[in-house]
PDB file of C-alpha atoms in Angstrom:
ATOM      1  CA  MET A   1     180.778 119.147  88.854  1.00 88.00           C
ATOM      2  CA  ASN A   2     184.070 118.609  87.141  1.00 93.00           C
ATOM      3  CA  ASN A   3     187.121 120.454  88.015  1.00 94.00           C
ATOM      4  CA  THR A   4     186.948 123.245  85.115  1.00 95.00           C
ATOM      5  CA  GLU A   5     183.433 124.070  86.374  1.00 95.00           C
ATOM      6  CA  LYS A   6     184.594 124.076  90.070  1.00 96.00           C
ATOM      7  CA  ILE A   7     187.203 126.621  89.470  1.00 97.00           C
ATOM      8  CA  THR A   8     185.404 128.771  87.212  1.00 97.00           C
ATOM      9  CA  LYS A   9     182.370 129.079  89.780  1.00 96.00           C
ATOM     10  CA  GLU A  10     184.821 129.772  92.492  1.00 97.00           C
ATOM     11  CA  ILE A  11     186.457 132.838  90.348  1.00 98.00           C
ATOM     12  CA  THR A  12     183.173 133.972  88.912  1.00 97.00           C
ATOM     13  CA  GLU A  13     181.458 133.781  92.273  1.00 97.00           C
ATOM     14  CA  PHE A  14     184.213 135.504  94.369  1.00 97.00           C
ATOM     15  CA  HIS A  15     184.597 138.511  91.877  1.00 97.00           C
ATOM     16  CA  GLU A  16     180.401 138.927  92.168  1.00 97.00           C
ATOM     17  CA  THR A  17     180.784 138.815  95.917  1.00 97.00           C
ATOM     18  CA  ILE A  18     183.659 141.150  96.355  1.00 97.00           C
ATOM     19  CA  GLU A  19     181.669 143.718  94.115  1.00 97.00           C
ATOM     20  CA  LYS A  20     178.808 143.452  96.644  1.00 97.00           C
ATOM     21  CA  TRP A  21     181.287 143.868  99.474  1.00 97.00           C
ATOM     22  CA  PHE A  22     183.124 147.175  97.804  1.00 97.00           C
ATOM     23  CA  ARG A  23     179.553 148.271  97.110  1.00 96.00           C
ATOM     24  CA  GLY A  24     178.148 147.566 100.767  1.00 95.00           C
ATOM     25  CA  ASN A  25     175.169 145.669  98.932  1.00 89.00           C
ATOM     26  CA  SER A  26     174.405 143.476 101.887  1.00 88.00           C
ATOM     27  CA  GLU A  27     171.637 143.579 104.614  1.00 86.00           C
ATOM     28  CA  ASN A  28     173.813 140.980 106.542  1.00 93.00           C
ATOM     29  CA  GLN A  29     177.500 142.041 106.345  1.00 95.00           C
ATOM     30  CA  ASP A  30     178.507 138.962 108.516  1.00 95.00           C
ATOM     31  CA  VAL A  31     177.174 136.611 106.120  1.00 95.00           C
ATOM     32  CA  LEU A  32     178.620 138.124 103.069  1.00 96.00           C
ATOM     33  CA  TYR A  33     181.962 138.360 104.916  1.00 97.00           C
ATOM     34  CA  GLN A  34     181.796 134.375 105.726  1.00 96.00           C
ATOM     35  CA  SER A  35     180.975 133.883 102.033  1.00 95.00           C
ATOM     36  CA  LEU A  36     183.911 135.805 100.895  1.00 95.00           C
ATOM     37  CA  LEU A  37     186.463 133.773 103.058  1.00 96.00           C
ATOM     38  CA  SER A  38     184.818 130.268 102.738  1.00 95.00           C
ATOM     39  CA  GLY A  39     186.553 129.900  99.434  1.00 96.00           C
ATOM     40  CA  PHE A  40     190.014 129.987 100.563  1.00 97.00           C
ATOM     41  CA  SER A  41     192.432 127.736 102.038  1.00 97.00           C
ATOM     42  CA  THR A  42     193.808 128.450 105.652  1.00 96.00           C
ATOM     43  CA  GLU A  43     197.173 128.501 103.835  1.00 97.00           C
ATOM     44  CA  PHE A  44     196.426 131.106 101.478  1.00 98.00           C
ATOM     45  CA  LYS A  45     198.758 133.566 100.230  1.00 98.00           C
ATOM     46  CA  MET A  46     198.603 136.209  97.498  1.00 97.00           C
ATOM     47  CA  ILE A  47     201.233 138.516  95.897  1.00 97.00           C
ATOM     48  CA  ASN A  48     199.289 141.516  94.815  1.00 95.00           C
ATOM     49  CA  GLY A  49     199.806 144.035  91.880  1.00 92.00           C
ATOM     50  CA  ASN A  50     202.350 145.956  94.130  1.00 93.00           C
ATOM     51  CA  SER A  51     204.561 142.704  94.889  1.00 95.00           C
ATOM     52  CA  ASP A  52     203.486 142.799  98.527  1.00 96.00           C
ATOM     53  CA  THR A  53     202.573 139.437 100.125  1.00 97.00           C
ATOM     54  CA  VAL A  54     199.215 139.114 101.710  1.00 97.00           C
ATOM     55  CA  THR A  55     198.090 136.026 104.041  1.00 98.00           C
ATOM     56  CA  LEU A  56     194.615 135.058 104.453  1.00 98.00           C
ATOM     57  CA  ASN A  57     194.528 136.480 107.846  1.00 97.00           C
ATOM     58  CA  MET A  58     195.905 139.766 106.468  1.00 97.00           C
ATOM     59  CA  PHE A  59     193.137 139.643 103.825  1.00 97.00           C
ATOM     60  CA  SER A  60     190.326 138.784 106.191  1.00 97.00           C
ATOM     61  CA  GLU A  61     191.267 141.856 108.281  1.00 97.00           C
ATOM     62  CA  TRP A  62     191.671 144.242 105.329  1.00 97.00           C
ATOM     63  CA  LEU A  63     188.048 143.373 104.180  1.00 97.00           C
ATOM     64  CA  PRO A  64     186.046 145.320 106.812  1.00 96.00           C
ATOM     65  CA  THR A  65     188.042 148.558 105.920  1.00 96.00           C
ATOM     66  CA  VAL A  66     186.516 148.305 102.367  1.00 96.00           C
ATOM     67  CA  PHE A  67     182.988 147.583 103.047  1.00 97.00           C
ATOM     68  CA  GLY A  68     180.925 149.573 101.293  1.00 96.00           C
ATOM     69  CA  LYS A  69     183.640 152.361 100.429  1.00 96.00           C
ATOM     70  CA  PHE A  70     183.249 151.733  96.673  1.00 95.00           C
ATOM     71  CA  PRO A  71     179.237 152.051  95.897  1.00 95.00           C
ATOM     72  CA  GLU A  72     179.980 152.567  92.328  1.00 95.00           C
ATOM     73  CA  ARG A  73     182.737 149.758  91.727  1.00 96.00           C
ATOM     74  CA  SER A  74     182.217 147.219  89.212  1.00 96.00           C
ATOM     75  CA  VAL A  75     184.448 144.193  89.171  1.00 97.00           C
ATOM     76  CA  GLN A  76     184.595 141.914  85.870  1.00 97.00           C
ATOM     77  CA  VAL A  77     186.397 138.755  85.060  1.00 98.00           C
ATOM     78  CA  GLN A  78     187.616 138.066  81.493  1.00 97.00           C
ATOM     79  CA  ASP A  79     189.590 135.421  79.690  1.00 97.00           C
ATOM     80  CA  ILE A  80     189.642 132.634  81.943  1.00 97.00           C
ATOM     81  CA  GLU A  81     191.787 129.785  81.282  1.00 98.00           C
ATOM     82  CA  ILE A  82     192.186 126.538  83.333  1.00 97.00           C
ATOM     83  CA  SER A  83     194.440 123.639  83.704  1.00 96.00           C
ATOM     84  CA  TYR A  84     194.485 121.134  86.424  1.00 92.00           C
ATOM     85  CA  SER A  85     195.424 117.632  87.756  1.00 91.00           C
ATOM     86  CA  ASP A  86     193.657 115.637  90.158  1.00 87.00           C
ATOM     87  CA  HIS A  87     194.028 117.585  93.106  1.00 92.00           C
ATOM     88  CA  HIS A  88     195.210 121.255  91.598  1.00 96.00           C
ATOM     89  CA  GLY A  89     194.159 123.693  89.380  1.00 97.00           C
ATOM     90  CA  LEU A  90     195.869 126.525  87.759  1.00 98.00           C
ATOM     91  CA  ALA A  91     193.829 129.325  86.283  1.00 98.00           C
ATOM     92  CA  THR A  92     194.766 132.559  84.639  1.00 98.00           C
ATOM     93  CA  TYR A  93     192.155 135.493  84.066  1.00 98.00           C
ATOM     94  CA  THR A  94     192.187 139.160  83.771  1.00 98.00           C
ATOM     95  CA  GLU A  95     190.353 141.261  86.348  1.00 97.00           C
ATOM     96  CA  ILE A  96     188.822 144.727  85.856  1.00 97.00           C
ATOM     97  CA  GLN A  97     187.837 146.947  88.513  1.00 96.00           C
ATOM     98  CA  VAL A  98     185.997 150.155  87.205  1.00 96.00           C
ATOM     99  CA  THR A  99     185.111 153.183  89.835  1.00 93.00           C
ATOM    100  CA  GLY A 100     183.508 156.103  88.049  1.00 90.00           C
ATOM    101  CA  ASP A 101     186.122 156.993  85.516  1.00 91.00           C
ATOM    102  CA  SER A 102     189.108 155.171  86.788  1.00 92.00           C
ATOM    103  CA  ALA A 103     189.878 151.529  85.884  1.00 93.00           C
ATOM    104  CA  ASN A 104     192.400 149.249  86.970  1.00 93.00           C
ATOM    105  CA  LYS A 105     193.298 146.189  85.183  1.00 96.00           C
ATOM    106  CA  ARG A 106     195.385 143.009  86.498  1.00 96.00           C
ATOM    107  CA  LYS A 107     196.345 139.833  85.048  1.00 97.00           C
ATOM    108  CA  SER A 108     196.060 136.965  87.572  1.00 97.00           C
ATOM    109  CA  SER A 109     197.278 133.420  87.888  1.00 98.00           C
ATOM    110  CA  ALA A 110     195.723 131.417  90.858  1.00 98.00           C
ATOM    111  CA  VAL A 111     196.411 128.027  92.328  1.00 98.00           C
ATOM    112  CA  PHE A 112     193.367 126.033  93.372  1.00 98.00           C
ATOM    113  CA  LEU A 113     193.104 122.985  96.039  1.00 97.00           C
ATOM    114  CA  LEU A 114     190.573 120.727  94.627  1.00 96.00           C
ATOM    115  CA  ASP A 115     188.276 118.215  96.284  1.00 89.00           C
ATOM    116  CA  GLU A 116     185.095 116.650  95.477  1.00 87.00           C
ATOM    117  CA  GLU A 117     182.976 119.448  96.263  1.00 90.00           C
ATOM    118  CA  LYS A 118     184.930 122.665  95.635  1.00 93.00           C
ATOM    119  CA  ALA A 119     187.871 124.736  94.577  1.00 97.00           C
ATOM    120  CA  LEU A 120     189.585 126.319  97.104  1.00 97.00           C
ATOM    121  CA  TRP A 121     192.105 129.521  96.413  1.00 98.00           C
ATOM    122  CA  PHE A 122     195.678 128.486  97.589  1.00 98.00           C
ATOM    123  CA  HIS A 123     197.799 131.068  96.075  1.00 98.00           C
ATOM    124  CA  LEU A 124     197.282 134.180  93.741  1.00 98.00           C
ATOM    125  CA  ILE A 125     199.610 136.453  91.943  1.00 98.00           C
ATOM    126  CA  GLU A 126     198.520 139.739  90.245  1.00 97.00           C
ATOM    127  CA  ARG A 127     200.428 141.941  88.030  1.00 96.00           C
ATOM    128  CA  TRP A 128     199.031 145.150  86.925  1.00 96.00           C
ATOM    129  CA  ILE A 129     198.341 145.838  83.370  1.00 94.00           C
ATOM    130  CA  GLU A 130     198.411 149.334  81.812  1.00 78.00           C
TER     131      GLU A 130
END
């Protein structure tokens, strides 16, 4: 698998899995939780749409508070663009979350650490789109 495929796979699978998490669609919550976190570097940090910094520890503690809270939420990813070097990747994409009649959109830029097997989320910056 080339680096573009690794990054695309990680973005796509993460958003599919977080949708399942929000909906509570899992017979084994622990396995789904581990699946969500397995794609992140231990040094992961995010700047969310509110300009707050979120560490991997903070994100992992937040996840259980939203399991099954949004049974009708859909999460879509569009317009993925990827650049990379030998060890790092940069992806930009648009994420759209729809819950009932409410939709929120964000433009995201993500840096990935690349190894022979996969791409790990290292840094993510989200900006709200109106």
